[in-house]
Coordinates of C-alpha atoms and ligand atoms in Angstrom, one line a residue:
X1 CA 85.7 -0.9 19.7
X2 CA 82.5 -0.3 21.9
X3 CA 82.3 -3.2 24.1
X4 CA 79.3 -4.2 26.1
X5 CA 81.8 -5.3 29.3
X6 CA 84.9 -3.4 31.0
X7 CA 84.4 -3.2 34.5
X8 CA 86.0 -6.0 35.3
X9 CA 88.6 -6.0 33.2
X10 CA 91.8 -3.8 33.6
X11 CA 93.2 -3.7 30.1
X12 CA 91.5 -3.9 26.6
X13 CA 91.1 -6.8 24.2
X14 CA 94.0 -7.6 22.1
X15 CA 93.1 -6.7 18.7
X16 CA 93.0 -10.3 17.5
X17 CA 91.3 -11.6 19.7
X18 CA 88.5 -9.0 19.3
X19 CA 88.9 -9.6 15.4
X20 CA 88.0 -13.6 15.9
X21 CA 85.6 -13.5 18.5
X22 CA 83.7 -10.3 16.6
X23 CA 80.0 -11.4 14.5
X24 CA 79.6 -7.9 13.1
X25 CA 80.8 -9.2 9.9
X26 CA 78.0 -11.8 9.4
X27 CA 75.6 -11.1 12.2
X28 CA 74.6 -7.6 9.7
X29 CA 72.0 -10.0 8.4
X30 CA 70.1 -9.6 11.5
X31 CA 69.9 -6.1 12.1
X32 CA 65.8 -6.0 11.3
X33 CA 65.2 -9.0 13.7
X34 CA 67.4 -7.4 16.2
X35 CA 65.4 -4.2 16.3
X36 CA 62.3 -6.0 15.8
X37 CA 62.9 -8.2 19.2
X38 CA 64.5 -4.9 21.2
X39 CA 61.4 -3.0 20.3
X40 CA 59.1 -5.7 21.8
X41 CA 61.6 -6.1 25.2
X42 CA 60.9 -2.5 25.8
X43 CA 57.3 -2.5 25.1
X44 CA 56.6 -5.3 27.3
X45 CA 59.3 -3.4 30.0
X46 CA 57.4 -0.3 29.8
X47 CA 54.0 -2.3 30.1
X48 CA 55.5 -4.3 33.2
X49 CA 56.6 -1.0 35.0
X50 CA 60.2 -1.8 34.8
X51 CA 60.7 0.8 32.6
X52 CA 58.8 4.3 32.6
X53 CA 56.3 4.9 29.9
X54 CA 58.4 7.8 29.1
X55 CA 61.6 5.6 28.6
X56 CA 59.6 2.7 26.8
X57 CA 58.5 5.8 23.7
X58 CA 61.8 6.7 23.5
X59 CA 63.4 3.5 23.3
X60 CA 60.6 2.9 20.6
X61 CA 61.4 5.9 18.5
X62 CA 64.9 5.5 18.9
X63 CA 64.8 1.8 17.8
X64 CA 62.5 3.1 14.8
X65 CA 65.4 5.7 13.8
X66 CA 67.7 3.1 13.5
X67 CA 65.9 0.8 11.6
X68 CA 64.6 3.6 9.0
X69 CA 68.4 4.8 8.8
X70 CA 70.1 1.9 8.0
X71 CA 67.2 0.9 5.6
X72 CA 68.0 3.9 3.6
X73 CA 71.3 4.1 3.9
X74 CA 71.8 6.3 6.3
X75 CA 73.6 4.5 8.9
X76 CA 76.3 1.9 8.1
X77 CA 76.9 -1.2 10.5
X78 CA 80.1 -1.1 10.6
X79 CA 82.8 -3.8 12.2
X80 CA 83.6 -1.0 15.2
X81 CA 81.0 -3.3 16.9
X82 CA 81.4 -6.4 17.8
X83 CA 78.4 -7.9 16.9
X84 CA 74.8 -6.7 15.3
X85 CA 73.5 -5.9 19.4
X86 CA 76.0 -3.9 20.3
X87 CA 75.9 -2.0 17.1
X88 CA 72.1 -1.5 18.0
X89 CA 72.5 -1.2 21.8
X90 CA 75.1 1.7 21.0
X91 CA 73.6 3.4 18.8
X92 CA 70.4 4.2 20.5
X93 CA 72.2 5.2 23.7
X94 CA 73.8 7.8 21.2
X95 CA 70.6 8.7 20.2
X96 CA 68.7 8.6 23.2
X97 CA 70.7 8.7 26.1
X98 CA 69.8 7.4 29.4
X99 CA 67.2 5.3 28.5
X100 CA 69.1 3.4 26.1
X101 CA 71.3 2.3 28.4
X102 CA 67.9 0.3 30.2
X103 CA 66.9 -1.6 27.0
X104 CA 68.8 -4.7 28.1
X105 CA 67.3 -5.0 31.3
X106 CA 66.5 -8.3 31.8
X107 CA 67.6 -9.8 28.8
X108 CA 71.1 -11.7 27.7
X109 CA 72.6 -11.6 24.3
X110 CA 72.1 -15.2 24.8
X111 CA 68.1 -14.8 24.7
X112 CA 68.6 -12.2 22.7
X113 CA 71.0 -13.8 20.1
X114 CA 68.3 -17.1 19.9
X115 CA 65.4 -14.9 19.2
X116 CA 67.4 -13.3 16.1
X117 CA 68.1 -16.5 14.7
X118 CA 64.4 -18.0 14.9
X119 CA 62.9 -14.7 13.8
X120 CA 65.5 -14.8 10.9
X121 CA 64.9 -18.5 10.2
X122 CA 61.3 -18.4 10.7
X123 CA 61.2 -15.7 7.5
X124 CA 63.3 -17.5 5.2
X125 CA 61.6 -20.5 5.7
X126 CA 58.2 -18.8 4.7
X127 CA 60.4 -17.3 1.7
X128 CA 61.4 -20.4 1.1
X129 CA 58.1 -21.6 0.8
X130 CA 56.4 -19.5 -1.3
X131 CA 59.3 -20.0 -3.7
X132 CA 58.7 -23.5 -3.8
X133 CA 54.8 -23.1 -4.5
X134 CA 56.0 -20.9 -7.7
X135 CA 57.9 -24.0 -8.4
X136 CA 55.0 -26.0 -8.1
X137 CA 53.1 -23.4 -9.8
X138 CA 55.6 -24.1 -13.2
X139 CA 55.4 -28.0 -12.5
X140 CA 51.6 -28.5 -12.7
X141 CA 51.5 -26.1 -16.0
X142 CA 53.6 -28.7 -17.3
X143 CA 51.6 -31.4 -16.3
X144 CA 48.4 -29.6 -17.6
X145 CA 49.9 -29.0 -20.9
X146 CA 51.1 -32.6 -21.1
X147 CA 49.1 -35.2 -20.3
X148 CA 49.3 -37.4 -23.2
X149 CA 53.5 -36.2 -24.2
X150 CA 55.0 -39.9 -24.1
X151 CA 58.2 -40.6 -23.2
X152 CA 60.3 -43.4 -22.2
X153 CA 60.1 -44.4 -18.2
X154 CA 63.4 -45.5 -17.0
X155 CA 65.1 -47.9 -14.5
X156 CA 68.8 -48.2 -13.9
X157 CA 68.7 -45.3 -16.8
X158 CA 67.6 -48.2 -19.3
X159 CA 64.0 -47.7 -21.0
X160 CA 61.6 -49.0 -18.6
X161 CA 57.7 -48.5 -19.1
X162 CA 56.0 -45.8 -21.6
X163 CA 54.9 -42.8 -19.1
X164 CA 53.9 -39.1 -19.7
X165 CA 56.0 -36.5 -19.1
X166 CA 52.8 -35.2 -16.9
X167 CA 53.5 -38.5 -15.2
X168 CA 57.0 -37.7 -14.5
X169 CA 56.9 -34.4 -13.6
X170 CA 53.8 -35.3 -10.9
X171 CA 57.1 -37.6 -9.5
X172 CA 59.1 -33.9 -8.5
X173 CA 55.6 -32.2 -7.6
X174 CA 54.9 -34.6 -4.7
X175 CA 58.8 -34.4 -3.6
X176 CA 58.6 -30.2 -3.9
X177 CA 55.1 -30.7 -2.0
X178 CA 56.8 -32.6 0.7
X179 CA 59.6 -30.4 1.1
X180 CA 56.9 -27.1 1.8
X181 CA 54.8 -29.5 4.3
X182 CA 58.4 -30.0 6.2
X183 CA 59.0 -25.6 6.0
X184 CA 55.4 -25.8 7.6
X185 CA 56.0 -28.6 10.2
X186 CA 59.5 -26.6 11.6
X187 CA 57.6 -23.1 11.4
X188 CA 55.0 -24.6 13.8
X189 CA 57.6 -26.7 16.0
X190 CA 60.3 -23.8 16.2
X191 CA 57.5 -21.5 16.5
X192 CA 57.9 -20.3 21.0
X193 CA 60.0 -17.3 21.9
X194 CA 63.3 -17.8 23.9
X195 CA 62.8 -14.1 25.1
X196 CA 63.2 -13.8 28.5
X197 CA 65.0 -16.6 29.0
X198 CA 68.4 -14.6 30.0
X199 CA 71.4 -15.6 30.2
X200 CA 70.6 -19.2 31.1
X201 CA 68.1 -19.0 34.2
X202 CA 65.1 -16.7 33.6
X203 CA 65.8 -13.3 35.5
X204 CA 64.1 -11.6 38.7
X205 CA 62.0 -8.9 36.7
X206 CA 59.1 -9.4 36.6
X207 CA 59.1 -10.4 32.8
X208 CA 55.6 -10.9 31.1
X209 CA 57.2 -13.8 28.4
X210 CA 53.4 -14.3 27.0
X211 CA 53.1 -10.9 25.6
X212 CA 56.3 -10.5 24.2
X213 CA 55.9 -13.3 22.4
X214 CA 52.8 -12.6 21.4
X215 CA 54.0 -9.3 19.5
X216 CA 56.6 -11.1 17.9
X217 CA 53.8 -13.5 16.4
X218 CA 55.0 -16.5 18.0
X219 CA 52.7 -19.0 19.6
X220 CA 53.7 -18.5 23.4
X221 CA 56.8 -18.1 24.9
X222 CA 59.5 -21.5 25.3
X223 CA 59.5 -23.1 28.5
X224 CA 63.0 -24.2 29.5
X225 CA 65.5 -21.3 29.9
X226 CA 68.3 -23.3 29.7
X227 CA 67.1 -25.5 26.6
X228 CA 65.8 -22.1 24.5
X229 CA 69.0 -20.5 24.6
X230 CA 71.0 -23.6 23.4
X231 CA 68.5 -25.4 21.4
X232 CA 69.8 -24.7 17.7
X233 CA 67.5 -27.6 16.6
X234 CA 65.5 -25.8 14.6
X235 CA 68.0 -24.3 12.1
X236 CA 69.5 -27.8 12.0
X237 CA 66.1 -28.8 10.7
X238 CA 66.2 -26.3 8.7
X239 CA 69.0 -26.7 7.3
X240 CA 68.1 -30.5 6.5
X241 CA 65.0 -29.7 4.7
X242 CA 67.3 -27.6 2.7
X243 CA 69.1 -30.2 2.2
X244 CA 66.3 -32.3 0.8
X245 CA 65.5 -29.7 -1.5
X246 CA 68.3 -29.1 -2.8
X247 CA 68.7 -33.3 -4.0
X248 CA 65.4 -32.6 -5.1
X249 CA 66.8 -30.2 -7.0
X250 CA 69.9 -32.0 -8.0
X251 CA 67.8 -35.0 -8.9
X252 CA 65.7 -32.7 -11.8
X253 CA 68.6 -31.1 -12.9
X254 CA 70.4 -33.9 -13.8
X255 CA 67.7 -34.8 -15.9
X256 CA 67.6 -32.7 -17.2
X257 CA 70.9 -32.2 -18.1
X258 CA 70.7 -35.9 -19.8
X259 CA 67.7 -34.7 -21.8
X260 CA 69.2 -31.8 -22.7
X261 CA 72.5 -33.9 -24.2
X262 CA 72.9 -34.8 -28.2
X263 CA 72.4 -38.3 -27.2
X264 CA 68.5 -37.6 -25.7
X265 CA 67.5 -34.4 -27.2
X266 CA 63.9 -34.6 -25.3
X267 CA 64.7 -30.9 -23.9
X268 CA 66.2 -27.7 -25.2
X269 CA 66.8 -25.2 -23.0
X270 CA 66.0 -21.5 -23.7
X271 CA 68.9 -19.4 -24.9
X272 CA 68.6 -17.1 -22.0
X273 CA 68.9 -20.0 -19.5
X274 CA 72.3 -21.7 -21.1
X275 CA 75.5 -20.4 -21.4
X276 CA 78.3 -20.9 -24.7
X277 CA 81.8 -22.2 -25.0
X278 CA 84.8 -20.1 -25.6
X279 CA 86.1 -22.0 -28.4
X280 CA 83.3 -24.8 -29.6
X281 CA 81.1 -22.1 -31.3
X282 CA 78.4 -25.5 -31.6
X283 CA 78.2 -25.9 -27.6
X284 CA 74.9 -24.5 -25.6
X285 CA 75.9 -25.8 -22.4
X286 CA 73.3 -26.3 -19.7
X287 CA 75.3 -25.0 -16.6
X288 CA 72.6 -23.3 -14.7
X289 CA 71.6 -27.1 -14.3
X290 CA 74.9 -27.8 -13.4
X291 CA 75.1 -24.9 -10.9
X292 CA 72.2 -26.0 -8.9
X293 CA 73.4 -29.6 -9.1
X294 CA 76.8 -28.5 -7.8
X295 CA 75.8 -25.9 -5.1
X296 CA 73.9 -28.7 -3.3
X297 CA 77.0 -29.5 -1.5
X298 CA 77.5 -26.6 -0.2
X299 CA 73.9 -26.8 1.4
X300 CA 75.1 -30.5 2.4
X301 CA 78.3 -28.6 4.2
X302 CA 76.3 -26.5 5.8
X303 CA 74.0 -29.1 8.0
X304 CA 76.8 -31.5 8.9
X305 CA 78.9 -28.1 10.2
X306 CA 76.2 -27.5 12.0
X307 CA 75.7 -30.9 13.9
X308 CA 79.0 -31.3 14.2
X309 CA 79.8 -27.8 15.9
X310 CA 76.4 -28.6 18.3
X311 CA 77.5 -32.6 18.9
X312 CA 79.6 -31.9 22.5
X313 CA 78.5 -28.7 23.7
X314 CA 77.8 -28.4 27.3
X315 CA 74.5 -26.6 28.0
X316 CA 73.9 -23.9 28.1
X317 CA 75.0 -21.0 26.2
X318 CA 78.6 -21.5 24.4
X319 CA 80.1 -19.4 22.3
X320 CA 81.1 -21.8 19.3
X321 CA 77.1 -21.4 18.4
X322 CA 78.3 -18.0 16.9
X323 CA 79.2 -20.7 14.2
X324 CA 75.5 -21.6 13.6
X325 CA 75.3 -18.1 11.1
X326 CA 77.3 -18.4 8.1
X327 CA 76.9 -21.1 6.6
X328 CA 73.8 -21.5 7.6
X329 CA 73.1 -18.1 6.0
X330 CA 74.9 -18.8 3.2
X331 CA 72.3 -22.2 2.8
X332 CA 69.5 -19.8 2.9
X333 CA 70.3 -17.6 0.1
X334 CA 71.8 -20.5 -2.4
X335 CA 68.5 -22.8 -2.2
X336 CA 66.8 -19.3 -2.7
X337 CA 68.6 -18.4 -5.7
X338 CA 68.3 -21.9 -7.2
X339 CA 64.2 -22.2 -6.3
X340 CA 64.2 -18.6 -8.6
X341 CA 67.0 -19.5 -11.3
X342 CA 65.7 -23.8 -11.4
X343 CA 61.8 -22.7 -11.8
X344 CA 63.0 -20.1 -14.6
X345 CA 64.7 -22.5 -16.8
X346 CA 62.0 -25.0 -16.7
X347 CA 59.1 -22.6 -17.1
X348 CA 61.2 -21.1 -20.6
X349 CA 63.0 -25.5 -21.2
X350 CA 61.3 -26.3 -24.7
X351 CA 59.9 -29.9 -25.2
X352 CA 60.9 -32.3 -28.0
X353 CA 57.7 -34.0 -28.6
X354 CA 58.2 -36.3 -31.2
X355 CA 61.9 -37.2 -29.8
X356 CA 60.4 -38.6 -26.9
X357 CA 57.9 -40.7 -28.3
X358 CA 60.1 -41.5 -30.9
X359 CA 62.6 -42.4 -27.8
X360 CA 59.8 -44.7 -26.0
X361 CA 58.9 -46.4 -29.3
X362 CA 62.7 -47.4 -30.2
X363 CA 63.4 -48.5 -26.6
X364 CA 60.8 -51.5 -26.5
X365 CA 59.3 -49.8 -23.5
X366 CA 56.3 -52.0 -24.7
X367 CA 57.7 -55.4 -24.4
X368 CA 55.7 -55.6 -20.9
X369 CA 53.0 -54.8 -22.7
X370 CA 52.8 -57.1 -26.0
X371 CA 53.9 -59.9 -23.1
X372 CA 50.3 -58.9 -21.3
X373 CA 48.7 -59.3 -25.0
X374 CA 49.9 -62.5 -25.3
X375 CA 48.7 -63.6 -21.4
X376 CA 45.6 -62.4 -22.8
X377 CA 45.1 -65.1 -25.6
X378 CA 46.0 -67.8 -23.2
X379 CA 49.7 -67.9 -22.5
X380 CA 51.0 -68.1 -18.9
X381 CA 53.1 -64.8 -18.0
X382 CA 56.4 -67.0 -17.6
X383 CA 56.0 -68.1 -21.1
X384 CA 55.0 -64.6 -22.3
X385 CA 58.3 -63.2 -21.1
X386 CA 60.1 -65.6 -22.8
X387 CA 58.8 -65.6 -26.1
X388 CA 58.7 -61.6 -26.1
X389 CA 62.8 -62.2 -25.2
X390 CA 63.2 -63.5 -28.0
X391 CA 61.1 -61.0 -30.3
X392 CA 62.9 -58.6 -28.8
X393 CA 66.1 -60.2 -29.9
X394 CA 64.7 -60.6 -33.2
X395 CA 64.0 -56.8 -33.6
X396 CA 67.5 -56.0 -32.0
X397 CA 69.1 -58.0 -35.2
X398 CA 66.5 -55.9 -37.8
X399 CA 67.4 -52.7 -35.9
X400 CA 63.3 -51.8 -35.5
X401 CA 60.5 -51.5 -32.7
X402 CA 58.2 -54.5 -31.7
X403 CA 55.4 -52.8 -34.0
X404 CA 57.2 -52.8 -36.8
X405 CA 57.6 -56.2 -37.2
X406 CA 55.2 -57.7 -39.9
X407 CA 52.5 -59.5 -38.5
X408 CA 53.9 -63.2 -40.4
X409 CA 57.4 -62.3 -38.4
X410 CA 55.5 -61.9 -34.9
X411 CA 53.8 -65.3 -36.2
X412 CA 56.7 -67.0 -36.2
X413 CA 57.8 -66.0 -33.2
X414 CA 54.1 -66.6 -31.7
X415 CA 50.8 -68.0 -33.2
X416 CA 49.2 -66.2 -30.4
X417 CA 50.1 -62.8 -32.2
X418 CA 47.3 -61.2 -34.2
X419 CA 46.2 -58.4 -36.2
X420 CA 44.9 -56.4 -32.8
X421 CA 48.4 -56.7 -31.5
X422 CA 49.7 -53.4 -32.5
X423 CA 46.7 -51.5 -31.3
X424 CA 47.4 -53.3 -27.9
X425 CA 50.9 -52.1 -28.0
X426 CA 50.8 -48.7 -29.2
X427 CA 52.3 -46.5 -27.2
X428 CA 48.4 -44.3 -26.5
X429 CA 47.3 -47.5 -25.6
X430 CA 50.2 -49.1 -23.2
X431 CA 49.9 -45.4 -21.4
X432 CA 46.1 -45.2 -21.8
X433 CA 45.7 -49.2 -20.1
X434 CA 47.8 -47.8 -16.9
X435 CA 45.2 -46.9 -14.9
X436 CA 46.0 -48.2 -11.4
X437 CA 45.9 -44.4 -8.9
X438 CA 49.1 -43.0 -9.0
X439 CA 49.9 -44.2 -12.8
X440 CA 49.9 -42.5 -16.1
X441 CA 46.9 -43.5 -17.6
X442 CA 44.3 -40.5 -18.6
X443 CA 41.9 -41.0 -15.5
X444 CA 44.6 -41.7 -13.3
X445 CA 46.2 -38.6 -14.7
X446 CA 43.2 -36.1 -14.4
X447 CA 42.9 -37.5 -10.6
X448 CA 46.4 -36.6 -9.8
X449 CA 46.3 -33.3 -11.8
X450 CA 42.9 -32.0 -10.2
X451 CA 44.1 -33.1 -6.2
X452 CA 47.5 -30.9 -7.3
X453 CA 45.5 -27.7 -8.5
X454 CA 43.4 -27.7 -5.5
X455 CA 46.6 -27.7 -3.2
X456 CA 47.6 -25.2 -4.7
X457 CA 44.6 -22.9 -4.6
X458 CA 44.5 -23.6 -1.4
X459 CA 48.1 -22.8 0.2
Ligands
LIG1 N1 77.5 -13.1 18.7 C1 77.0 -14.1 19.6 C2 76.4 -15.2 18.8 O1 76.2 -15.1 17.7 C3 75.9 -13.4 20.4 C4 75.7 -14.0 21.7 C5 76.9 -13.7 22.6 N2 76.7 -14.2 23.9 C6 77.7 -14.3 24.7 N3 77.5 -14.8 25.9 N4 78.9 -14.0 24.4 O2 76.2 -16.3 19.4

């Protein structure tokens, strides 16, 4: 137990109490930010005279020992700290002596502490990123490859509309887009260093806060002491575009669960991606799908802990914000490991081709349409719906699709029906007629698909 106080105390910490109030366990994570932050205090001490040149190079090799040692292995953070500071703090003061000891000048472990988490949260968002543009990556092949697949459109989870599967997956590429312009937005928000900042109120060095945010690549230092150590806004955000992401997620894997059932058969998922049953040799179960589907509460859990521990805290600085690391870190790495495990099984899912068109065709997904057909010979659209009611009815009884029915049968049904009828209602064509921006048909399509390659090129 090497604690950072004593002098004004006149007997230790019960060992409980140093148990519960300890971070060590969790605040591990941050070791590289910790180091990286400490290295740029000194730097910017050294420059600023408060520290010797001599003091600020050995602070800077000392640091650099550390880091390289527990990198490789060398050096184990053990829970004789209390938290990932004092493990830092402590060690280089073994290392180096003296100067060790001056490395905190001017700084809190509350400044210190908020510029850990925002370096840390800063870098998994950009990992976050890039993971989602892989993702995107998978999704546009898709559409690419699939531009003319037809499948049933649903709403309510009844057959809706004939669409593409291009169609629907360029539905999950603009939520997935979305979710990376959000990472982008909080990166630039969150983006100011809390360096410098103290405890609470500045300090009386003379601190140059530009420069050391400038080494640590942030846009300029934050400007109210009190607010940057107790703003946790920023991993709240994060945690909500998480959040989003992950019932983006959920959404698709449910999906694709359905598709992948007996009943809908539009999917099968690769063997390496789906797991058996112990005892029904016939089951290929989809539970990677069901993972990410499930873990989404725990990402859920995660942001309402967070506002909840950060709804009635007095400013500035209080020690329940400790709270803000686990689960929060814990968030981090599940919607990581989903974005790698989710874009794997859809890059390897296999498509059912002919089940899905078969699917749209048996689901009267062109009723709108052959109602359109008949508003085109003449018939208002009121009447149109109503008479293709009742075909549909009709077909329901025969157990076939609107284009089967023999032209005499549509006859009786309609006069207005005529040989061009099941040309107007094939499924190419009821696709190919969508042409609105933002719909399946072809041009509409090529639009979407070219603006979506381009984004990506780009970013
Ligand atoms: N372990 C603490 C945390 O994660 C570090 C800051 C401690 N500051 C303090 N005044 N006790 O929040």
């Amino acid at each position: 137990m090497a604690a950072l106080w004593g002098g004004r105390f006149t007997k230790d910490t019960d060992k409980l109490v140093y148990d519960f109030n300890a971070s060590i366990g969790f605040d591990r994570k941050l070791y590289r930010q910790d180091i990286q932050g400490s290295m740029a205090h000194a730097r910017m001490l050294a420059r600023q005279g408060i520290l010797t040149e001599d003091e600020g190079e050995q602070i800077q090799k000392g640091l650099e020992g550390i880091l390289r040692d527990v990198e490789e292995g060398r050096l184990a953070i053990t829970s004789q700290y209390e938290d990932i500071h004092s493990f830092v703090e402590a060690n280089l003061t073994e290392r180096i002596g003296e100067a060790g000891k001056k490395l905190h000048t001017g700084r809190s472990r509350n400044d210190q502490v908020a510029l850990d988490m925002k370096l840390y949260t800063r870098e998994q968002a950009q990992g976050t990123d890039s993971l989602l543009k892989s993702l995107l990556e998978v999704i546009l092949d898709t559409m690419e490859k699939n531009r003319d697949t037809y499948m049933p459109g649903f709403t309510h989870l009844q057959k809706a509309q004939p669409i593409t599967l291009a169609h629907h997956y360029g539905a999950y590429f603009e939520m997935f887009s979305r979710d990376r312009d959000r990472l982008r937005d909080l990166i630039r928000r969150m983006n100011y260093c809390p360096l410098g900042a103290g405890a609470l109120a500045g300090t009386t060095y003379p601190l140059d806060r530009e420069y050391t945010a400038q080494l640590l690549g942030f846009a300029g230092p934050t400007r109210n002491s009190i607010d940057s150590v107790s703003d946790r806004d920023y991993l709240i955000e994060f945690l909500s575009d998480l959040s989003l992401i992950m019932m983006h997620l959920s959404r698709f894997c449910e999906e694709i669960i359905l598709w992948n059932s007996n009943e809908y058969q539009f999917v099968e998922l690769d063997d390496a991606y789906s797991t058996g049953s112990s005892i029904m040799p016939q089951k290929k179960n989809p539970d990677i799908a069901e993972l990410v589907r499930g873990k989404t509460g725990r990402v859920y859990g995660a942001l309402m802990g967070l506002l909840t521990t950060m709804k009635g805290l007095p400013l500035a600085y209080d020690k329940d914000m400790q709270e803000d690391k686990e689960a929060s870190f814990d968030a981090m790495e599940t919607v990581q490991s989903c974005l790698i495990l989710f874009t794997g099984m859809i890059k390897t899912m296999h498509f059912r081709r002919e089940r899905m068109a078969a699917s749209a065709k048996e689901g009267f997904t062109n009723a709108t349409d052959a109602a359109d057909y008949l508003v085109g010979k003449g018939v208002p659209f009121r009447d149109a719906h109503g008479i293709v009611g009742r075909l549909v009815l009709r077909c329901l009884e025969k157990k076939c699709a609107i284009d089967d029915m023999p032209l005499e049968e549509l006859r009786q049904i309609s006069e207005k029906f005529e040989a061009d009828v099941y040309d107007a209602i094939s499924l190419k064509t009821c696709v190919e007629k969508r042409l609105t921006e933002g719909a399946p048909g072809p041009v509409a399509m090529d639009q979407e698909i070219r603006a979506y390659r381009a984004y990506l090129d780009e970013a």
